[in-house]
Amino acid sequence: MTRYLRLLSYLKPYRLLVFFAFICGAFFALFTSAHAWLMQPLLDDLFIQKDRGMLMLVPLAIIVIALLKGLAAYGQNYLWQRIGLEIVSDIRERLYSHLIRLSAQSHAQYKTGVLMSYVLNDVGQLQIAVAVVFKQLVSQPLTLVALTGIMFYQNAKLAFLAIFAIPLFILPLSKISLRLRKIAGLGQEKIGATSAHLQETLHGIRAVKTFGQEPFESARFREKNRAYLHEILRASKIGEIAPPLMETMSATGVALIIGYAGFQVMNGALTTGQFFSFLTATILMYAPIKTLAAANNTLQQSLAAAERIFAILDEKNETEKDSGTLVLGVASGELRLEHVSFSYQNADAPALSDINLTVNAGSTIALVGHSGAGKSTLANLLPRFFEPTYGSILLDGIALNKIKLESLRRQIGIVSQEVILFDETIAWNIGYGKKDASMEEITRAAEAAYAHLFISKMQNGYQTRIEKGGGNLSGGERQRLAIARALLKNAPILILDEATSALDSESEFFVQKALSNLMHQRTTIVIAHRLSTILNADCIVVLDQGRIVEMGRHFELIQKEGPYQKIYKMQWGPADGNTLRAAMQ
């Protein structure tokens, strides 16, 4: 009931539409019951009394009632469909807006395909609940009330007999409902898993083809799809019990009423017209009950989807969790990490342990180490994608958790190996770093990133639309667009996450020149596997298993027989005297 009432709360902005839909539903109920009322004059006056005046009046009344009933049905159907679409659109927008505001830590708990299933499949299920179920929950009870009125008007004793049977429907239907909702929830989970698999394989389609795993992935998809099918069939098996059950109980009720009413007609207590009017109302009354039973099945499946959606919406986003209140101007860029440790959820060992590090404003710090050493984790703590488990990080002497999150992230620009480009124009993608940027600012940023030349050679220049994933650009061109975006943002702190690790020599040359412009007078944290890109760093921090094991400049570390020299040897060969002297220059 709580979930249902919460779903109903989304009707508030559309109160006027709901009111008109309710009016249309009331007229639909009225004209439906009018058909039953007409049975008495049709039989008693027209066929038995042979009243010629009724010969024209009754057929005309039937046509007018049918026309008005059709108009009322059209009105309520259209209005509820519109209300349903509006509400689903609102929920989908709210859910998407909430999802992109969840922390990176929250996103790490979900697969992308599962979240996509929430936005597309689960919310789509709610549309059925609003457009179909809400309509039935309004129009069918009104029809029941109107028909019950006709029944009591014709014969109160028979009406009580008919209504007495209604509670007999409720107990079996309630048990079916509970079972159906549970199965529907499992079905939503299975379709989420199927969507996640679909998203992962299509995103990694090149890997699938490279290793010839099409048959294997098809088999995996079939397994997940069949699991979903199994839950849908279970739901169908349970849900389809209700209609025949209702049909049997309805027939039993009608049979009892016919027997009792027929006895009264024979004794003269009831006219033939009254009997058929009552019988018509009874038959018409059981139809809404069956419709409500079917609507209830649909509602249970929709409430299962609503439960999943509300669980996500109830999760606090970054803004709600943010305890920071300070708003910074332009930071100088001094960073200090004091006894910082961090552990991922359910991890066996901490990703970072007791990190103490000072980064002077405007300096360049390089983080090196083998995969899994903690380089990216440390960088992710700076924009507060994750929060330290222990210790604190300070920017210009202020703890990061005291700075308003939006203000903190304005101070940080990020260029990573995996460049994210959107299906928009080149100008739009560069301007993503500053949405109010002029074309002149975008062009200057592209020039500083050594991207203007290749952009100008394209057919539509800055208005060229980027294909999916930047498919019409080389790796180096994509990186330079990312650098131009970061230049436009003009943040005082810069994080370079292996920005040149996947480039050829020529592309790396231009990217390095662009990065030099970007790094100028900025506090820069560089994560790099290629040591050639960090030889001039002010300080190189060597990480191993989440701990700092060495710190210093390149020429200092290369002379020690420590972890850095080992990494250097792996990339450059044995560090003999000549190599060391060359490295120190």
Coordinates of C-alpha atoms in Angstrom, one line a residue:
M1 CA 0.0 0.0 0.0
T2 CA 2.9 2.3 0.8
R3 CA 4.4 1.8 -2.7
Y4 CA 1.0 2.2 -4.3
L5 CA 0.3 5.5 -2.4
R6 CA 3.8 6.7 -3.4
L7 CA 3.0 5.9 -7.0
L8 CA -0.3 7.8 -6.7
S9 CA 1.6 10.8 -5.5
Y10 CA 2.9 11.3 -9.0
L11 CA -0.6 12.2 -10.1
K12 CA -0.6 15.5 -8.2
P13 CA 0.8 17.6 -11.1
Y14 CA -2.0 16.3 -13.3
R15 CA -4.9 16.8 -11.0
L16 CA -7.0 18.5 -13.6
L17 CA -6.5 15.7 -16.2
V18 CA -7.3 13.2 -13.5
F19 CA -10.5 15.1 -12.6
F20 CA -11.7 15.1 -16.3
A21 CA -10.7 11.4 -16.6
F22 CA -12.8 10.7 -13.4
I23 CA -15.8 12.5 -14.9
C24 CA -15.5 10.5 -18.1
G25 CA -15.2 7.3 -16.0
A26 CA -18.4 8.3 -14.1
F27 CA -20.3 8.9 -17.4
F28 CA -19.0 5.6 -18.7
A29 CA -20.3 3.8 -15.6
L30 CA -23.6 5.7 -15.8
F31 CA -24.2 4.7 -19.4
T32 CA -23.1 1.1 -18.8
S33 CA -25.7 0.7 -16.1
A34 CA -28.3 2.5 -18.3
H35 CA -28.2 -0.6 -20.6
A36 CA -29.3 -2.8 -17.7
W37 CA -32.1 -0.3 -16.7
L38 CA -33.4 -0.3 -20.3
M39 CA -34.1 -4.1 -20.1
Q40 CA -37.2 -3.5 -18.0
P41 CA -39.1 -1.1 -20.4
L42 CA -37.9 -3.2 -23.3
L43 CA -39.5 -6.3 -22.0
D44 CA -42.4 -5.1 -19.9
D45 CA -43.6 -2.2 -21.9
L46 CA -42.5 -3.0 -25.5
F47 CA -42.8 -6.8 -25.7
I48 CA -45.3 -7.7 -23.0
Q49 CA -47.6 -4.6 -22.8
K50 CA -46.9 -3.8 -26.6
D51 CA -46.7 -0.1 -25.9
R52 CA -46.2 1.5 -29.4
G53 CA -44.7 4.6 -27.9
M54 CA -41.7 2.5 -26.7
L55 CA -41.2 1.2 -30.2
M56 CA -39.4 4.4 -31.2
L57 CA -38.1 5.5 -27.7
V58 CA -36.2 2.3 -26.6
P59 CA -34.2 1.8 -29.8
L60 CA -33.4 5.5 -30.0
A61 CA -32.3 5.4 -26.3
I62 CA -30.0 2.4 -27.0
I63 CA -28.3 4.2 -29.8
V64 CA -27.9 7.5 -27.9
I65 CA -26.6 5.6 -24.8
A66 CA -24.1 3.6 -26.9
L67 CA -22.8 6.8 -28.5
L68 CA -22.4 8.6 -25.2
K69 CA -20.8 5.6 -23.6
G70 CA -18.3 5.4 -26.5
L71 CA -17.4 9.1 -26.2
A72 CA -16.9 8.6 -22.4
A73 CA -14.8 5.6 -23.0
Y74 CA -12.7 7.4 -25.5
G75 CA -12.2 10.4 -23.2
Q76 CA -11.2 8.3 -20.2
N77 CA -8.9 6.0 -22.2
Y78 CA -7.1 9.0 -23.9
L79 CA -6.8 11.0 -20.7
W80 CA -5.4 8.0 -18.6
Q81 CA -3.0 7.1 -21.4
R82 CA -1.8 10.7 -21.5
I83 CA -1.5 10.8 -17.7
G84 CA 0.4 7.5 -17.7
L85 CA 2.9 8.7 -20.3
E86 CA 3.4 12.0 -18.5
I87 CA 4.0 10.3 -15.2
V88 CA 6.4 7.7 -16.7
S89 CA 8.3 10.5 -18.4
D90 CA 8.6 12.3 -15.1
I91 CA 9.8 9.2 -13.3
R92 CA 12.3 8.3 -16.0
E93 CA 13.7 11.9 -16.0
R94 CA 13.9 11.9 -12.2
L95 CA 15.5 8.5 -12.1
Y96 CA 18.1 9.4 -14.7
S97 CA 18.9 12.7 -13.0
H98 CA 19.3 10.8 -9.7
L99 CA 21.5 8.1 -11.3
I100 CA 24.0 10.5 -12.7
R101 CA 24.2 12.2 -9.2
L102 CA 24.9 9.0 -7.4
S103 CA 28.5 8.7 -6.2
A104 CA 31.1 6.6 -8.1
Q105 CA 31.1 4.3 -5.1
S106 CA 27.4 3.7 -5.6
H107 CA 27.8 3.1 -9.3
A108 CA 30.5 0.5 -8.6
Q109 CA 27.8 -1.6 -7.0
Y110 CA 25.7 -1.8 -10.2
K111 CA 26.3 -3.0 -13.7
T112 CA 25.6 -0.4 -16.4
G113 CA 23.1 -2.7 -18.1
V114 CA 21.2 -3.2 -14.9
L115 CA 20.8 0.6 -14.4
M116 CA 19.7 0.9 -18.0
S117 CA 17.1 -1.8 -17.3
Y118 CA 15.8 0.3 -14.4
V119 CA 15.4 3.4 -16.7
L120 CA 13.9 1.5 -19.7
N121 CA 12.2 -1.7 -18.6
D122 CA 11.1 -1.0 -15.0
V123 CA 9.8 2.5 -15.7
G124 CA 8.0 1.2 -18.8
Q125 CA 6.3 -1.3 -16.6
L126 CA 5.0 1.6 -14.5
Q127 CA 3.4 3.1 -17.6
I128 CA 1.1 0.1 -17.8
A129 CA 0.2 0.5 -14.1
V130 CA -0.7 4.2 -14.6
A131 CA -2.3 4.1 -18.0
V132 CA -4.2 0.8 -17.6
V133 CA -4.5 -0.1 -14.0
F134 CA -5.4 3.4 -12.7
K135 CA -8.1 3.7 -15.3
Q136 CA -9.6 0.4 -14.3
L137 CA -9.3 1.3 -10.6
V138 CA -11.4 4.4 -11.2
S139 CA -13.9 3.4 -13.9
Q140 CA -14.7 -0.2 -12.8
P141 CA -15.6 0.7 -9.2
L142 CA -17.8 3.5 -10.5
T143 CA -19.5 1.0 -12.8
L144 CA -20.0 -1.4 -9.9
V145 CA -21.6 1.3 -7.8
A146 CA -24.0 2.3 -10.7
L147 CA -24.9 -1.3 -11.5
T148 CA -25.5 -2.1 -7.8
G149 CA -27.8 0.9 -7.7
I150 CA -29.8 -0.6 -10.5
M151 CA -29.9 -4.0 -8.8
F152 CA -31.2 -2.5 -5.5
Y153 CA -33.8 -0.5 -7.4
Q154 CA -35.1 -3.6 -9.0
N155 CA -35.0 -5.9 -6.0
A156 CA -33.1 -5.4 -2.7
K157 CA -33.1 -9.1 -1.6
L158 CA -31.6 -10.2 -4.9
A159 CA -29.0 -7.4 -4.7
F160 CA -27.9 -8.5 -1.2
L161 CA -27.6 -12.1 -2.5
A162 CA -25.4 -11.0 -5.5
I163 CA -23.2 -8.7 -3.3
F164 CA -22.8 -11.5 -0.7
A165 CA -20.8 -13.5 -3.2
I166 CA -18.2 -10.7 -3.8
P167 CA -16.1 -11.3 -0.7
L168 CA -15.6 -14.9 -1.8
F169 CA -13.4 -13.5 -4.6
I170 CA -11.0 -11.6 -2.4
L171 CA -9.2 -14.3 -0.4
P172 CA -7.9 -16.4 -3.4
L173 CA -7.1 -13.2 -5.3
S174 CA -5.0 -11.8 -2.5
K175 CA -3.0 -15.0 -2.3
I176 CA -2.4 -14.9 -6.0
S177 CA -1.4 -11.3 -5.8
L178 CA 1.3 -11.8 -3.2
R179 CA 2.7 -14.7 -5.2
L180 CA 2.6 -12.8 -8.4
R181 CA 4.4 -9.7 -7.0
K182 CA 7.3 -11.9 -5.7
I183 CA 7.7 -13.6 -9.1
A184 CA 7.4 -10.3 -10.9
G185 CA 10.3 -8.9 -8.8
L186 CA 12.5 -11.9 -9.8
G187 CA 11.5 -11.4 -13.4
Q188 CA 12.7 -7.7 -13.3
E189 CA 16.0 -8.9 -11.8
K190 CA 16.5 -11.4 -14.6
I191 CA 15.7 -8.9 -17.4
G192 CA 18.2 -6.6 -15.7
A193 CA 20.9 -9.3 -15.8
T194 CA 20.0 -9.9 -19.5
S195 CA 20.3 -6.1 -20.2
A196 CA 23.7 -6.0 -18.4
H197 CA 25.0 -8.9 -20.5
L198 CA 23.8 -7.3 -23.7
Q199 CA 25.4 -3.9 -22.9
E200 CA 28.7 -5.5 -21.9
T201 CA 29.0 -7.7 -25.0
L202 CA 28.0 -5.0 -27.5
H203 CA 30.4 -2.5 -25.8
G204 CA 33.2 -5.1 -26.1
I205 CA 32.2 -6.5 -29.5
R206 CA 35.8 -6.2 -30.8
A207 CA 37.1 -8.4 -28.0
V208 CA 34.3 -10.9 -28.7
K209 CA 35.3 -11.0 -32.4
T210 CA 39.0 -11.0 -31.8
F211 CA 38.8 -14.1 -29.7
G212 CA 36.1 -15.8 -31.7
Q213 CA 33.7 -16.0 -28.8
E214 CA 30.4 -15.4 -30.6
P215 CA 29.1 -18.9 -29.9
F216 CA 30.1 -18.6 -26.3
E217 CA 28.5 -15.2 -25.8
S218 CA 25.4 -16.4 -27.6
A219 CA 25.1 -19.4 -25.2
R220 CA 25.6 -17.0 -22.2
F221 CA 22.9 -14.7 -23.5
R222 CA 20.6 -17.7 -24.1
E223 CA 21.1 -18.8 -20.5
K224 CA 20.2 -15.4 -19.1
N225 CA 17.3 -15.0 -21.5
R226 CA 15.9 -18.4 -20.6
A227 CA 16.1 -17.6 -16.9
Y228 CA 14.0 -14.5 -17.7
L229 CA 11.6 -16.6 -19.7
H230 CA 11.3 -19.0 -16.8
E231 CA 10.2 -16.2 -14.4
I232 CA 7.8 -14.8 -17.0
L233 CA 6.2 -18.3 -17.5
R234 CA 5.9 -18.7 -13.7
A235 CA 4.2 -15.3 -13.5
S236 CA 1.9 -16.3 -16.4
K237 CA 1.0 -19.6 -14.7
I238 CA 0.0 -17.9 -11.5
G239 CA -1.6 -14.8 -13.2
E240 CA -3.8 -16.9 -15.5
I241 CA -5.4 -18.7 -12.6
A242 CA -7.5 -15.6 -11.8
P243 CA -9.6 -15.3 -15.0
P244 CA -11.0 -18.9 -15.0
L245 CA -11.5 -18.7 -11.2
M246 CA -13.4 -15.5 -11.6
E247 CA -15.4 -17.0 -14.5
T248 CA -16.4 -20.0 -12.5
M249 CA -17.4 -18.0 -9.4
S250 CA -19.3 -15.5 -11.6
A251 CA -21.2 -18.3 -13.3
T252 CA -22.0 -19.9 -10.0
G253 CA -23.3 -16.5 -8.6
V254 CA -25.4 -15.9 -11.8
A255 CA -26.8 -19.4 -11.6
L256 CA -27.9 -19.0 -8.0
I257 CA -29.5 -15.6 -8.8
I258 CA -31.4 -17.0 -11.8
G259 CA -32.7 -19.8 -9.7
Y260 CA -33.9 -17.6 -6.9
A261 CA -35.2 -14.8 -9.3
G262 CA -37.0 -17.3 -11.5
F263 CA -38.9 -18.6 -8.4
Q264 CA -40.0 -15.1 -7.6
V265 CA -41.1 -14.4 -11.2
M266 CA -43.3 -17.6 -11.1
N267 CA -44.8 -16.4 -7.8
G268 CA -45.6 -13.0 -9.3
A269 CA -43.2 -11.1 -6.9
L270 CA -41.1 -10.0 -9.8
T271 CA -41.9 -9.0 -13.4
T272 CA -40.1 -10.5 -16.4
G273 CA -38.7 -7.1 -17.2
Q274 CA -37.4 -6.5 -13.7
F275 CA -35.9 -10.0 -13.7
F276 CA -34.0 -9.4 -17.0
S277 CA -33.0 -5.9 -15.9
F278 CA -31.6 -7.3 -12.7
L279 CA -29.9 -10.2 -14.5
T280 CA -28.3 -7.9 -17.0
A281 CA -27.0 -5.7 -14.2
T282 CA -25.6 -8.8 -12.4
I283 CA -23.8 -10.0 -15.5
L284 CA -22.5 -6.5 -16.2
M285 CA -21.4 -6.2 -12.5
Y286 CA -19.2 -9.3 -12.6
A287 CA -17.4 -8.1 -15.7
P288 CA -15.8 -5.1 -13.8
I289 CA -14.9 -7.6 -11.0
K290 CA -13.0 -9.7 -13.5
T291 CA -11.4 -6.6 -15.0
L292 CA -10.3 -5.5 -11.6
A293 CA -8.8 -9.0 -11.0
A294 CA -6.8 -8.7 -14.2
A295 CA -5.8 -5.2 -13.3
N296 CA -4.6 -6.4 -10.0
N297 CA -2.3 -8.9 -11.6
T298 CA -0.8 -6.1 -13.7
L299 CA -0.6 -3.9 -10.7
Q300 CA 1.4 -6.5 -8.7
Q301 CA 4.0 -6.7 -11.5
S302 CA 4.2 -2.9 -11.7
L303 CA 4.6 -2.6 -7.9
A304 CA 7.5 -5.0 -8.2
A305 CA 9.1 -2.6 -10.7
A306 CA 8.2 0.4 -8.5
E307 CA 9.9 -1.3 -5.5
R308 CA 13.2 -1.5 -7.5
I309 CA 12.9 2.1 -8.8
F310 CA 12.0 3.6 -5.4
A311 CA 15.0 1.7 -3.8
I312 CA 17.3 3.5 -6.2
L313 CA 15.5 6.9 -5.7
D314 CA 15.8 6.5 -1.9
E315 CA 19.5 6.0 -2.1
K316 CA 21.2 9.3 -1.2
N317 CA 23.1 11.0 -4.0
E318 CA 26.4 12.8 -3.8
T319 CA 24.7 16.2 -3.1
E320 CA 22.6 14.7 -0.3
K321 CA 25.6 13.0 1.3
D322 CA 27.9 16.0 0.8
S323 CA 28.7 17.6 4.2
G324 CA 30.9 20.3 2.6
T325 CA 29.7 23.9 2.8
L326 CA 32.7 26.0 1.7
V327 CA 32.7 27.5 -1.8
L328 CA 36.2 28.1 -3.2
G329 CA 37.3 30.8 -5.6
V330 CA 40.3 29.7 -7.6
A331 CA 42.5 27.4 -5.5
S332 CA 46.3 27.8 -5.6
G333 CA 46.5 24.0 -5.9
E334 CA 48.5 22.8 -2.9
L335 CA 47.4 19.3 -1.9
R336 CA 48.3 17.4 1.3
L337 CA 47.5 13.8 2.1
E338 CA 47.7 12.9 5.8
H339 CA 47.7 9.2 6.8
V340 CA 45.3 8.4 4.0
S341 CA 44.0 4.8 3.7
F342 CA 41.2 3.4 1.5
S343 CA 39.6 0.0 1.1
Y344 CA 37.1 -1.1 -1.5
Q345 CA 34.0 -2.8 -0.4
N346 CA 34.5 -6.5 0.3
A347 CA 38.2 -6.2 -0.6
D348 CA 40.7 -8.5 1.2
A349 CA 43.3 -5.8 1.5
P350 CA 43.3 -2.0 1.5
A351 CA 44.0 -0.3 -1.8
L352 CA 45.9 2.5 0.0
S353 CA 47.7 2.4 3.3
D354 CA 48.9 5.3 5.4
I355 CA 49.7 7.7 2.5
N356 CA 51.5 10.9 3.5
L357 CA 52.2 13.3 0.6
T358 CA 52.5 17.0 -0.1
V359 CA 52.0 18.4 -3.6
N360 CA 53.1 22.0 -3.9
A361 CA 51.0 24.4 -5.9
G362 CA 52.0 24.4 -9.5
S363 CA 54.3 21.4 -9.3
T364 CA 54.0 18.1 -11.2
I365 CA 53.8 14.8 -9.2
A366 CA 54.1 11.5 -11.0
L367 CA 52.6 8.3 -9.6
V368 CA 54.2 5.1 -10.9
G369 CA 54.0 1.5 -9.9
H370 CA 52.7 -1.9 -11.2
S371 CA 49.0 -2.4 -12.0
G372 CA 47.0 -2.5 -8.7
A373 CA 49.6 -0.5 -6.8
G374 CA 46.9 2.2 -6.0
K375 CA 47.8 5.0 -8.5
S376 CA 44.3 5.4 -9.9
T377 CA 42.7 4.9 -6.5
L378 CA 44.7 7.8 -5.1
A379 CA 43.8 10.0 -8.0
N380 CA 40.1 9.2 -7.6
L381 CA 40.2 10.4 -4.0
L382 CA 41.1 14.0 -5.0
P383 CA 37.8 14.8 -6.8
R384 CA 36.0 12.7 -4.1
F385 CA 34.9 10.0 -6.4
F386 CA 35.6 7.9 -3.4
E387 CA 36.1 9.0 0.3
P388 CA 39.2 7.9 2.3
T389 CA 38.5 5.2 4.8
Y390 CA 41.0 6.9 7.2
G391 CA 43.0 10.1 7.1
S392 CA 42.3 13.3 5.4
I393 CA 43.1 15.2 2.2
L394 CA 43.6 19.0 2.2
L395 CA 43.4 21.5 -0.6
D396 CA 45.1 24.8 0.3
G397 CA 44.9 23.7 3.9
I398 CA 41.2 22.9 3.8
A399 CA 39.9 19.4 4.3
L400 CA 38.2 18.2 1.1
N401 CA 35.1 17.0 2.9
K402 CA 34.5 20.6 4.1
I403 CA 34.5 22.0 0.6
K404 CA 31.2 21.8 -1.3
L405 CA 31.5 19.0 -3.9
E406 CA 30.6 21.2 -6.9
S407 CA 33.1 23.8 -5.9
L408 CA 35.8 21.2 -5.4
R409 CA 35.3 19.6 -8.8
R410 CA 35.5 23.0 -10.5
Q411 CA 39.1 23.1 -9.3
I412 CA 40.0 19.8 -11.0
G413 CA 40.5 18.8 -14.7
I414 CA 41.0 15.2 -15.8
V415 CA 42.4 13.7 -18.9
S416 CA 42.4 9.9 -19.0
Q417 CA 43.5 7.2 -21.4
E418 CA 39.8 6.4 -22.2
V419 CA 38.5 9.6 -23.7
I420 CA 34.7 10.0 -23.5
L421 CA 33.2 11.8 -26.5
F422 CA 29.5 12.3 -27.1
D423 CA 27.5 11.9 -30.2
E424 CA 27.6 15.6 -30.9
T425 CA 29.7 18.1 -32.8
I426 CA 33.4 18.7 -32.1
A427 CA 32.7 22.2 -30.8
W428 CA 30.0 20.8 -28.5
N429 CA 32.4 18.2 -27.1
I430 CA 35.2 20.7 -26.5
G431 CA 32.7 23.1 -24.9
Y432 CA 31.5 20.4 -22.6
G433 CA 34.1 21.6 -20.1
K434 CA 32.5 25.1 -20.1
K435 CA 28.9 25.1 -21.3
D436 CA 28.7 28.9 -21.9
A437 CA 32.0 29.0 -23.9
S438 CA 32.1 31.1 -27.0
M439 CA 33.3 29.7 -30.4
E440 CA 36.4 31.9 -30.0
E441 CA 37.2 30.3 -26.7
I442 CA 36.7 26.8 -28.1
T443 CA 39.0 27.6 -31.0
R444 CA 41.7 29.0 -28.7
A445 CA 41.5 25.8 -26.6
A446 CA 41.8 23.6 -29.7
E447 CA 44.8 25.6 -30.9
A448 CA 46.5 25.2 -27.6
A449 CA 45.8 21.5 -27.7
Y450 CA 47.2 21.2 -31.2
A451 CA 43.8 20.1 -32.5
H452 CA 42.8 23.1 -34.6
L453 CA 44.7 21.9 -37.7
F454 CA 43.1 18.5 -38.0
I455 CA 39.7 19.9 -37.1
S456 CA 40.0 22.5 -39.8
K457 CA 40.7 19.8 -42.4
M458 CA 37.5 18.0 -41.7
Q459 CA 34.6 18.6 -44.0
N460 CA 32.4 20.5 -41.5
G461 CA 35.2 21.8 -39.3
Y462 CA 34.1 22.3 -35.7
Q463 CA 30.6 21.4 -36.6
T464 CA 31.7 17.8 -37.7
R465 CA 29.6 15.3 -35.7
I466 CA 31.6 12.7 -33.8
E467 CA 30.6 9.2 -34.5
K468 CA 29.9 6.6 -31.8
G469 CA 33.0 6.4 -29.4
G470 CA 34.9 8.8 -31.6
G471 CA 35.1 6.3 -34.5
N472 CA 35.9 8.9 -37.1
L473 CA 39.0 10.2 -35.1
S474 CA 42.4 8.6 -34.3
G475 CA 43.5 8.0 -30.8
G476 CA 45.7 11.0 -30.8
E477 CA 43.0 13.2 -32.1
R478 CA 40.6 12.1 -29.4
Q479 CA 43.2 12.8 -26.8
R480 CA 43.8 16.3 -28.1
L481 CA 40.1 17.0 -28.0
A482 CA 40.0 15.9 -24.3
I483 CA 43.0 18.2 -23.6
A484 CA 41.2 21.1 -25.4
R485 CA 38.2 20.4 -23.2
A486 CA 40.4 20.5 -20.0
L487 CA 42.1 23.7 -21.2
L488 CA 38.7 25.3 -21.7
K489 CA 37.7 24.3 -18.1
N490 CA 40.9 26.0 -16.9
A491 CA 41.0 24.2 -13.5
P492 CA 44.1 24.8 -11.3
I493 CA 44.6 21.1 -10.6
L494 CA 45.1 18.6 -13.3
I495 CA 45.0 14.8 -13.2
L496 CA 46.5 12.9 -16.2
D497 CA 45.5 9.3 -16.0
E498 CA 47.8 7.4 -18.4
A499 CA 46.9 9.9 -21.1
T500 CA 49.5 8.8 -23.6
S501 CA 49.9 5.1 -22.9
A502 CA 48.0 3.9 -26.0
L503 CA 49.4 6.3 -28.6
D504 CA 52.0 5.9 -31.3
S505 CA 55.1 8.0 -31.4
E506 CA 53.8 10.7 -33.8
S507 CA 50.5 11.1 -31.9
E508 CA 52.3 11.1 -28.6
F509 CA 54.6 13.9 -29.8
F510 CA 51.6 16.2 -30.5
V511 CA 49.8 15.1 -27.3
Q512 CA 52.8 15.8 -25.2
K513 CA 53.1 19.3 -26.7
A514 CA 49.4 19.8 -25.9
L515 CA 49.9 18.5 -22.4
S516 CA 52.8 20.9 -21.8
N517 CA 50.4 23.8 -22.5
L518 CA 47.8 22.2 -20.3
M519 CA 50.2 21.6 -17.4
H520 CA 51.7 25.1 -17.4
Q521 CA 51.2 26.7 -14.0
R522 CA 48.9 24.0 -12.8
T523 CA 49.3 21.4 -10.0
T524 CA 49.5 18.2 -12.0
I525 CA 49.2 14.6 -10.9
V526 CA 50.4 12.2 -13.6
I527 CA 49.7 8.5 -13.7
A528 CA 51.9 6.9 -16.2
H529 CA 53.3 3.5 -17.2
R530 CA 55.7 5.1 -19.7
L531 CA 58.5 6.6 -17.7
S532 CA 59.5 8.7 -20.7
T533 CA 56.5 11.0 -20.1
I534 CA 57.5 11.8 -16.5
L535 CA 61.3 12.4 -16.6
N536 CA 60.9 16.1 -15.8
A537 CA 58.3 15.7 -13.0
D538 CA 59.1 17.6 -9.8
C539 CA 58.6 14.5 -7.8
I540 CA 58.0 10.8 -8.6
V541 CA 56.0 8.8 -6.1
V542 CA 56.5 5.0 -6.4
L543 CA 53.6 3.0 -5.1
D544 CA 53.5 -0.7 -4.3
Q545 CA 50.5 -2.6 -2.8
G546 CA 49.0 0.7 -1.7
R547 CA 52.0 2.1 0.0
I548 CA 54.6 4.7 -0.9
V549 CA 57.9 2.9 -1.2
E550 CA 60.0 5.6 -2.9
M551 CA 59.9 9.3 -3.6
G552 CA 62.2 11.7 -5.4
R553 CA 63.2 13.1 -8.8
H554 CA 64.0 10.9 -11.7
F555 CA 67.8 11.4 -11.6
E556 CA 67.7 10.6 -7.9
L557 CA 65.7 7.5 -8.1
I558 CA 67.5 6.1 -11.1
Q559 CA 70.7 5.9 -9.1
K560 CA 69.2 3.8 -6.3
E561 CA 68.7 0.1 -6.6
G562 CA 65.1 0.4 -5.7
P563 CA 61.6 -0.3 -7.2
Y564 CA 61.9 2.7 -9.6
Q565 CA 65.1 1.5 -11.1
K566 CA 63.6 -2.0 -11.6
I567 CA 60.7 -0.5 -13.5
Y568 CA 63.1 1.7 -15.5
K569 CA 65.1 -1.4 -16.4
M570 CA 62.0 -3.2 -17.6
Q571 CA 61.3 -0.4 -20.0
W572 CA 64.8 0.8 -21.0
G573 CA 67.0 -2.2 -20.4
P574 CA 69.9 -2.5 -18.0
A575 CA 70.9 0.8 -16.3
D576 CA 74.6 1.0 -17.2
G577 CA 76.7 4.0 -16.6
N578 CA 76.0 5.6 -20.0
T579 CA 72.3 5.1 -19.6
L580 CA 72.2 6.6 -16.1
R581 CA 74.1 9.7 -17.2
A582 CA 71.8 10.1 -20.2
A583 CA 68.8 9.7 -17.9
M584 CA 70.1 12.3 -15.5
Q585 CA 70.6 15.0 -18.2

